[in-house]
Amino acid sequence: MSAPDLTPAIMAQFAASGADKHLTLLLGAGASVASGLPDWNELAVRLLLRSGAVRDRRLAELLVREQDPLLVAEAAKQSLGSEWEASVRQALYSDFQGPGPSTLHFAIARHYLDEGPGKTTLITLNFDTLLEQAVRLLSTRPRDRAEASAVQSASGPEPGGEALPRLQARVHHLHGVAGPTSTKNLVLALSDYNEVLSAGMPWQQVLLIQSLRRGALILVGTSYRDPDVRKWFHHVLRDHPRNHSAIVLLVRESFRLGRDEFDEILPALVSQWRAVGLEPVITSDFSDVVQIVQELAHIHRPGYLSPQERTRIIWDAHSVRFNEYQDSYARRLESEAHDLCHMLHGTKVRTGLWIADGNGYLVRWAVSDRIYRSPDVLPSVPTGQESSVLAGRALSVEAPLWEEPTAHADRHWGCSLAIPIWTQIRDLPPAVTAVHVIDFLAPIDQMRAALDINALGISGLETGWSDRLSHVVFTHPA
């Protein structure tokens, strides 16, 4: 899946969820993995090794896999004693003083800032403060192109919360906070969970009940393994307005399964989440989740179009004037290839442009060394992270990708770089609907170094294509 595959039906689930009244976003561990933090199992392994209870990593992984991870964490906690909190921080952050927020953190922070604390509640099961960092960063500097593409609780005092300056906002940490230098109210080991579970009506449960009564509740990046979370949601989902949905975003990437394998387990996956009262929405990778979050502030506005509909508008605007845009884009790409060759001191370059059609395919629209005379001969590949073509994978992950030719591929070129192109229609969120591919007749290490030096020039090319493709819709609406 990619942004062009987010259909009206998918987005309609969010439009009917009650998110127009109030939106609560709850983040699990999967949301922080993209920033380089360990998932739950890896954290338990690190703590077990640091405690000295097990010295062999293979055996530590075996214990975590075969035993209750909470019990494993409890053993580590007892062994570490007074060093427990410092060890948790070291296990989380390893050799660096703190990771940076991911595109998902920034997307959620931007939604919060645009909609305000009166309409948005931020909750996390994670110990890190990446969401606070994202809000703080976006609130102190203007939004740029990359970021554009990227409440006090009524239940009483919260020992896991951290107030933000200026905004007086709060990210509700259901399991406490462990920053790079301080730790507070951790819920991590078995004894911690038992304490929370023994409480009659903890503040966490009150917060979740109030959140769903106010509007929609969306879970992102959670496996639903925490026993306290299961208990809380048992009560939360028992009595809430029927027009307020509790949605869980399931990301195939987190299951580490191919498309066919995932499709086999999908019916069971959907039924098990619905059995506990949560409505699953299936996505391919975390970039899809980022795009969905960016859409949430717009889905109730008049004239809203889903990413798939916007992609089709751009594609149709090109298709109806195929010859015009085929010729002009081929000439533009040829000029770019010439300029890049000069910038790279004579290295031969070929450039190409792929455009998504909004029907599940990515189409190579134009290339610098040829002109297509009919749309029927344009090469196309299915979208998705398993795409056989570099451009298809870059569209899915929404990030630049490098590739060297494999032993079975055409080895005429030394390496290739695919760069996603963001387009925008009206005031709707930007979305990746095209990919710019550059082939180099030189080794990948040499080209990486050269483009690092000339990053500004490359950035200018991508900005140009973004503006050009977006402008087509206003110049020649389909």
XYZ file of C-alpha atoms in Angstrom:
478
model
C 0.000 0.000 0.000
C 1.015 3.614 -0.499
C -0.709 7.004 -0.299
C -2.334 6.545 -3.755
C -3.973 3.368 -2.407
C -5.773 5.092 0.507
C -9.286 4.833 -0.889
C -12.482 6.750 -0.090
C -13.727 3.619 1.726
C -10.705 3.551 4.032
C -10.960 7.232 4.851
C -14.751 6.962 5.353
C -14.131 4.755 8.395
C -12.385 7.684 10.077
C -14.976 10.203 8.905
C -17.714 8.174 10.639
C -15.701 7.577 13.822
C -16.591 10.705 15.793
C -13.188 12.276 15.117
C -14.925 15.514 14.124
C -15.984 15.964 17.778
C -12.751 14.897 19.440
C -9.808 12.665 18.554
C -7.631 10.644 20.920
C -4.458 9.088 19.524
C -2.872 6.290 21.544
C 0.650 5.201 20.574
C 2.231 1.818 21.267
C 5.839 0.677 21.024
C 5.683 0.280 17.241
C 5.443 4.051 16.885
C 8.920 4.543 18.395
C 10.721 1.677 16.662
C 11.118 3.869 13.569
C 13.183 6.260 15.704
C 15.624 3.503 16.597
C 14.197 2.497 19.974
C 13.826 -1.205 20.824
C 10.501 -3.014 20.725
C 9.225 -4.704 23.887
C 11.007 -8.026 23.327
C 14.346 -6.391 22.546
C 14.050 -4.177 25.626
C 13.436 -7.247 27.803
C 16.477 -8.997 26.285
C 18.712 -5.990 26.966
C 17.533 -5.739 30.561
C 18.094 -9.441 31.133
C 21.656 -9.181 29.821
C 22.392 -6.044 31.845
C 21.159 -7.713 35.016
C 23.673 -10.537 34.571
C 20.953 -13.127 35.180
C 21.715 -14.442 31.674
C 24.974 -13.667 29.889
C 24.341 -15.254 26.505
C 22.156 -13.208 24.140
C 20.795 -16.291 22.402
C 19.575 -17.687 25.710
C 18.125 -14.309 26.717
C 16.141 -14.204 23.463
C 14.954 -17.747 24.113
C 13.711 -16.819 27.582
C 11.847 -13.757 26.312
C 10.291 -15.770 23.493
C 9.238 -18.772 25.590
C 8.437 -17.090 28.924
C 6.166 -14.235 29.937
C 8.213 -11.082 29.130
C 6.806 -9.404 32.249
C 8.233 -12.201 34.358
C 11.579 -11.823 32.579
C 11.534 -8.075 33.285
C 10.700 -8.781 36.929
C 13.741 -11.038 37.263
C 15.924 -8.309 35.794
C 14.404 -5.714 38.126
C 15.098 -7.797 41.209
C 18.682 -8.498 40.103
C 19.456 -4.848 39.326
C 17.989 -3.410 42.532
C 18.775 0.299 42.852
C 20.288 0.311 39.358
C 16.961 -0.661 37.770
C 15.829 2.754 36.513
C 19.262 3.708 35.167
C 19.475 0.321 33.442
C 16.098 0.867 31.780
C 17.318 4.188 30.380
C 20.535 2.577 29.122
C 18.620 -0.309 27.547
C 16.280 2.120 25.799
C 18.782 4.627 24.490
C 21.952 2.507 24.194
C 24.905 4.618 23.129
C 23.128 7.854 22.196
C 21.507 10.485 24.374
C 18.140 10.304 22.731
C 16.641 9.585 19.316
C 14.784 12.103 17.213
C 11.041 11.991 16.557
C 9.908 9.980 13.530
C 7.658 11.219 10.717
C 4.736 9.658 12.605
C 5.531 11.670 15.749
C 5.737 14.845 13.673
C 2.448 14.079 11.880
C 0.656 13.579 15.196
C 2.254 16.710 16.647
C 1.189 18.736 13.618
C -2.385 17.479 13.958
C -2.349 18.426 17.633
C -1.052 21.926 16.914
C -3.489 22.516 14.037
C -6.580 21.196 15.843
C -5.658 22.287 19.377
C -5.832 20.557 22.786
C -9.597 21.089 22.941
C -10.109 18.603 20.100
C -7.105 16.288 20.483
C -5.795 14.098 23.297
C -2.370 12.461 23.064
C -1.750 9.202 24.933
C 1.228 6.858 24.788
C 2.225 3.489 26.211
C 5.863 4.347 25.518
C 8.416 5.534 28.039
C 10.132 7.957 25.646
C 9.233 11.629 25.193
C 9.510 11.697 21.403
C 5.967 12.990 20.999
C 6.670 15.877 23.360
C 9.838 16.642 21.412
C 7.906 16.726 18.137
C 5.284 19.110 19.527
C 7.980 21.326 20.980
C 9.985 21.444 17.752
C 6.985 22.234 15.553
C 5.660 24.875 17.934
C 8.898 26.856 17.922
C 9.618 27.052 14.200
C 7.560 27.459 11.017
C 6.427 24.435 9.062
C 8.563 23.536 6.063
C 7.798 21.301 3.084
C 9.126 18.132 4.738
C 7.054 18.663 7.889
C 3.955 19.432 5.809
C 4.457 16.051 4.336
C 5.054 14.773 7.752
C -5.387 18.669 27.458
C -5.312 18.432 30.932
C -7.027 15.205 32.128
C -10.247 15.559 34.076
C -9.385 12.388 35.993
C -6.975 14.107 38.368
C -3.193 14.185 38.618
C -1.238 11.785 36.419
C 2.122 10.567 37.685
C 3.245 9.693 34.155
C 2.505 13.011 32.440
C 4.958 15.681 31.310
C 3.659 19.215 30.687
C 4.955 21.091 27.670
C 6.077 24.733 27.862
C 4.089 27.457 26.150
C 1.319 25.148 24.985
C 0.340 23.847 28.432
C -0.296 20.560 26.643
C 0.106 17.110 28.088
C 1.073 13.767 26.646
C -0.467 11.134 28.886
C 2.089 8.384 29.629
C 0.031 5.392 30.771
C 3.167 3.443 31.761
C 5.388 6.257 33.009
C 8.358 8.112 31.559
C 11.987 7.133 31.006
C 13.907 9.905 29.306
C 17.646 9.826 28.593
C 18.413 11.342 32.028
C 15.403 10.721 34.296
C 12.784 8.100 35.059
C 9.342 8.406 36.626
C 6.571 5.963 37.578
C 7.576 3.064 35.330
C 5.144 0.240 34.650
C 7.403 -2.393 33.147
C 7.929 -5.454 35.346
C 5.308 -7.912 36.606
C 5.107 -6.303 40.058
C 4.445 -2.895 38.424
C 1.548 -4.306 36.414
C 0.134 -6.069 39.484
C 0.079 -2.776 41.364
C -1.810 -1.062 38.528
C -4.219 -3.973 38.083
C -5.060 -4.018 41.789
C -6.277 -0.407 41.678
C -10.053 -0.129 41.530
C -10.347 2.669 38.972
C -6.893 3.977 37.979
C -6.522 7.344 36.278
C -5.510 5.595 33.051
C -8.858 3.828 32.794
C -10.784 7.009 33.597
C -8.868 8.872 30.891
C -9.642 6.221 28.233
C -13.342 6.096 29.177
C -13.626 9.890 28.924
C -11.717 9.944 25.639
C -14.094 7.558 23.877
C -17.116 9.372 25.264
C -15.823 12.585 23.697
C -15.120 11.179 20.224
C -12.921 8.740 18.312
C -10.047 6.739 19.790
C -7.318 5.496 17.438
C -4.614 3.036 18.503
C -1.327 3.022 16.593
C 1.578 0.593 16.953
C 0.228 -1.535 19.789
C 0.140 -5.326 20.033
C -2.449 -5.203 22.848
C -0.273 -7.495 24.988
C -0.247 -5.393 28.157
C -2.617 -6.939 30.735
C -3.605 -3.560 32.187
C -4.479 -2.177 28.751
C -6.693 -5.186 28.087
C -8.487 -4.688 31.389
C -8.962 -0.963 30.826
C -10.387 -1.465 27.340
C -12.681 -4.203 28.601
C -14.402 -1.499 30.649
C -13.923 1.306 28.113
C -15.589 -0.573 25.253
C -18.461 -1.900 27.329
C -20.382 1.366 27.455
C -19.642 4.154 24.998
C -21.590 6.092 22.325
C -22.185 3.873 19.301
C -21.181 6.658 16.922
C -17.750 6.933 18.557
C -15.334 4.327 17.214
C -12.293 2.703 18.754
C -10.033 1.987 15.770
C -6.760 0.065 15.719
C -4.363 0.704 12.838
C -2.673 -2.576 11.889
C 0.575 -2.268 9.949
C 1.645 -5.286 7.904
C 5.268 -4.132 8.136
C 5.215 -4.801 11.895
C 4.243 -8.459 11.320
C 7.318 -9.047 9.104
C 5.179 -11.008 6.634
C 4.948 -10.902 2.861
C 1.728 -9.885 1.136
C 0.535 -13.464 0.499
C 1.252 -14.662 4.034
C -0.409 -11.614 5.546
C -3.490 -12.070 3.352
C -3.812 -15.615 4.686
C -3.977 -14.512 8.317
C -5.979 -11.329 7.638
C -9.478 -12.790 8.255
C -8.373 -14.189 11.629
C -6.648 -10.912 12.477
C -9.727 -8.833 11.711
C -12.082 -11.143 13.609
C -9.949 -11.229 16.749
C -9.766 -7.431 16.999
C -13.503 -7.076 16.385
C -14.111 -9.724 19.061
C -12.650 -7.372 21.687
C -14.560 -4.353 20.367
C -11.885 -2.649 18.268
C -12.333 -1.935 14.568
C -9.166 -2.761 12.577
C -7.961 -0.679 9.631
C -5.276 -2.451 7.631
C -2.241 -0.603 6.251
C 0.966 -1.785 4.624
C 3.621 0.237 6.450
C 4.027 3.132 8.838
C 4.138 5.672 6.008
C 0.461 4.832 5.373
C -0.273 5.608 9.024
C 1.538 8.939 8.703
C -0.588 9.869 5.686
C -3.803 8.852 7.471
C -2.921 11.049 10.461
C -2.272 13.961 8.102
C -5.716 13.423 6.542
C -7.679 13.389 9.808
C -8.007 17.159 10.121
C -9.482 17.340 6.608
C -11.875 14.397 6.265
C -14.944 16.308 7.513
C -14.387 19.408 5.410
C -16.559 20.068 2.337
C -15.001 18.838 -0.879
C -12.590 16.416 0.810
C -10.901 13.942 -1.548
C -9.043 10.830 -0.436
C -5.384 10.369 -1.452
C -6.494 7.875 -4.111
C -8.955 10.365 -5.599
C -6.319 13.095 -5.644
C -3.864 10.729 -7.319
C -6.400 9.936 -10.037
C -7.017 13.636 -10.672
C -3.287 14.183 -11.260
C -3.048 11.081 -13.447
C -6.126 11.986 -15.502
C -4.875 15.538 -16.024
C -1.745 14.044 -17.589
C -3.486 11.298 -19.542
C -5.847 13.579 -21.435
C -2.837 15.555 -22.692
C -0.460 12.659 -23.118
C 1.560 13.997 -26.058
C 1.973 17.438 -24.529
C 3.270 16.208 -21.187
C 5.234 13.315 -22.660
C 7.245 15.684 -24.833
C 7.702 18.444 -22.243
C 8.662 16.045 -19.437
C 11.102 14.109 -21.614
C 12.800 17.359 -22.567
C 12.902 18.484 -18.948
C 14.412 15.155 -17.868
C 16.979 15.335 -20.665
C 17.999 18.805 -19.502
C 18.273 17.573 -15.916
C 20.431 14.626 -16.975
C 22.763 17.028 -18.806
C 23.002 19.332 -15.766
C 23.649 16.423 -13.395
C 26.322 15.049 -15.694
C 28.058 18.425 -15.587
C 27.657 18.675 -11.799
C 29.127 15.176 -11.390
C 32.138 15.936 -13.590
C 31.106 13.936 -16.626
C 29.407 10.925 -15.005
C 26.737 9.656 -17.397
C 23.218 10.066 -16.000
C 19.710 9.025 -17.009
C 16.618 10.453 -15.325
C 13.032 9.235 -15.313
C 9.648 10.075 -13.837
C 7.115 7.546 -12.537
C 3.525 8.635 -11.775
C 0.909 6.651 -9.797
C -2.363 6.096 -11.641
C -4.609 5.717 -8.583
C -5.563 2.187 -9.625
C -2.787 0.302 -7.868
C -0.030 0.892 -10.411
C 3.013 3.112 -10.789
C 3.711 4.073 -14.402
C 6.972 5.219 -15.939
C 5.689 8.332 -17.645
C 8.876 9.763 -19.127
C 12.629 9.114 -19.454
C 15.469 11.391 -20.470
C 16.722 9.149 -23.298
C 13.474 8.368 -25.158
C 9.966 9.562 -25.953
C 6.913 7.305 -25.687
C 4.395 7.826 -28.484
C 1.434 6.023 -26.897
C 0.239 5.560 -23.316
C -0.258 1.879 -24.164
C 3.507 1.261 -24.158
C 4.264 2.935 -20.828
C 5.859 0.400 -18.414
C 3.943 -0.072 -15.147
C 4.347 -2.031 -11.895
C 2.020 -2.659 -8.936
C 2.505 -0.282 -6.014
C 3.689 -1.622 -2.668
C 6.804 -2.362 -0.670
C 7.337 -5.688 -2.490
C 7.568 -3.929 -5.855
C 10.167 -5.379 -8.206
C 11.119 -1.833 -9.205
C 13.022 0.645 -7.065
C 10.516 3.415 -7.821
C 7.656 1.281 -6.498
C 9.408 0.687 -3.197
C 10.295 4.370 -2.817
C 6.627 5.286 -3.374
C 5.644 2.897 -0.585
C 8.182 3.959 2.059
C 8.021 7.655 1.065
C 11.772 8.017 1.422
C 14.747 8.143 -0.974
C 16.160 4.707 -1.806
C 19.455 3.666 -3.401
C 20.012 0.464 -5.361
C 22.888 -1.321 -7.038
C 22.147 -3.648 -9.961
C 21.828 -7.297 -8.976
C 23.573 -10.144 -10.734
C 20.437 -10.806 -12.803
C 19.604 -7.199 -13.625
C 20.693 -4.884 -16.407
C 24.167 -3.870 -15.235
C 24.528 -1.020 -17.693
C 24.100 1.461 -14.818
C 26.288 1.526 -11.723
C 23.525 2.518 -9.292
C 20.129 4.198 -9.061
C 18.455 6.666 -6.725
C 14.659 6.924 -6.377
C 13.244 10.046 -4.725
C 9.536 10.351 -3.829
C 7.695 13.407 -5.138
C 5.074 15.090 -2.981
C 2.095 16.663 -4.736
C -0.737 18.767 -3.370
C -4.247 19.610 -4.525
C -5.914 22.671 -3.029
C -5.350 22.857 0.742
C -5.467 19.080 1.195
C -2.416 17.318 2.672
C 0.573 16.647 0.423
C 0.928 13.024 -0.686
C 3.581 11.039 -2.556
C 2.100 10.326 -5.984
C 5.253 10.191 -8.146
C 8.895 9.144 -8.023
C 11.954 10.691 -9.669
C 14.575 8.062 -10.586
C 18.198 8.884 -11.409
C 20.525 6.230 -12.876
C 24.290 6.778 -12.626
C 27.090 5.162 -14.608
C 29.282 5.108 -11.474
C 29.582 3.136 -8.209
C 27.062 3.788 -5.469
C 29.584 4.990 -2.837
C 31.002 7.560 -5.235
C 27.526 8.887 -6.121
C 26.352 9.026 -2.516
C 29.332 11.167 -1.593
C 28.895 13.394 -4.643
C 25.197 14.008 -3.986
C 25.833 14.777 -0.325
C 28.039 17.616 -1.522
C 25.452 18.746 -4.091
C 22.353 18.117 -1.958
C 20.924 21.576 -2.606
C 20.897 21.016 -6.357
C 19.125 17.680 -6.046
C 16.589 19.166 -3.647
C 15.820 21.854 -6.207
C 15.022 19.218 -8.837
C 12.537 17.459 -6.571
C 10.866 20.703 -5.537
C 10.495 21.559 -9.207
C 8.747 18.267 -10.009
C 6.500 18.613 -6.984
C 5.357 22.059 -8.075
C 5.080 21.001 -11.719
C 2.870 17.970 -11.095
C 0.650 19.815 -8.638
C 0.283 22.757 -11.028
C -0.971 20.513 -13.843
C -4.289 20.065 -12.027
C -4.884 23.823 -11.827
C -3.685 24.480 -15.369
C -5.569 21.643 -17.074
C -8.178 20.094 -14.777
C -9.218 16.654 -16.041
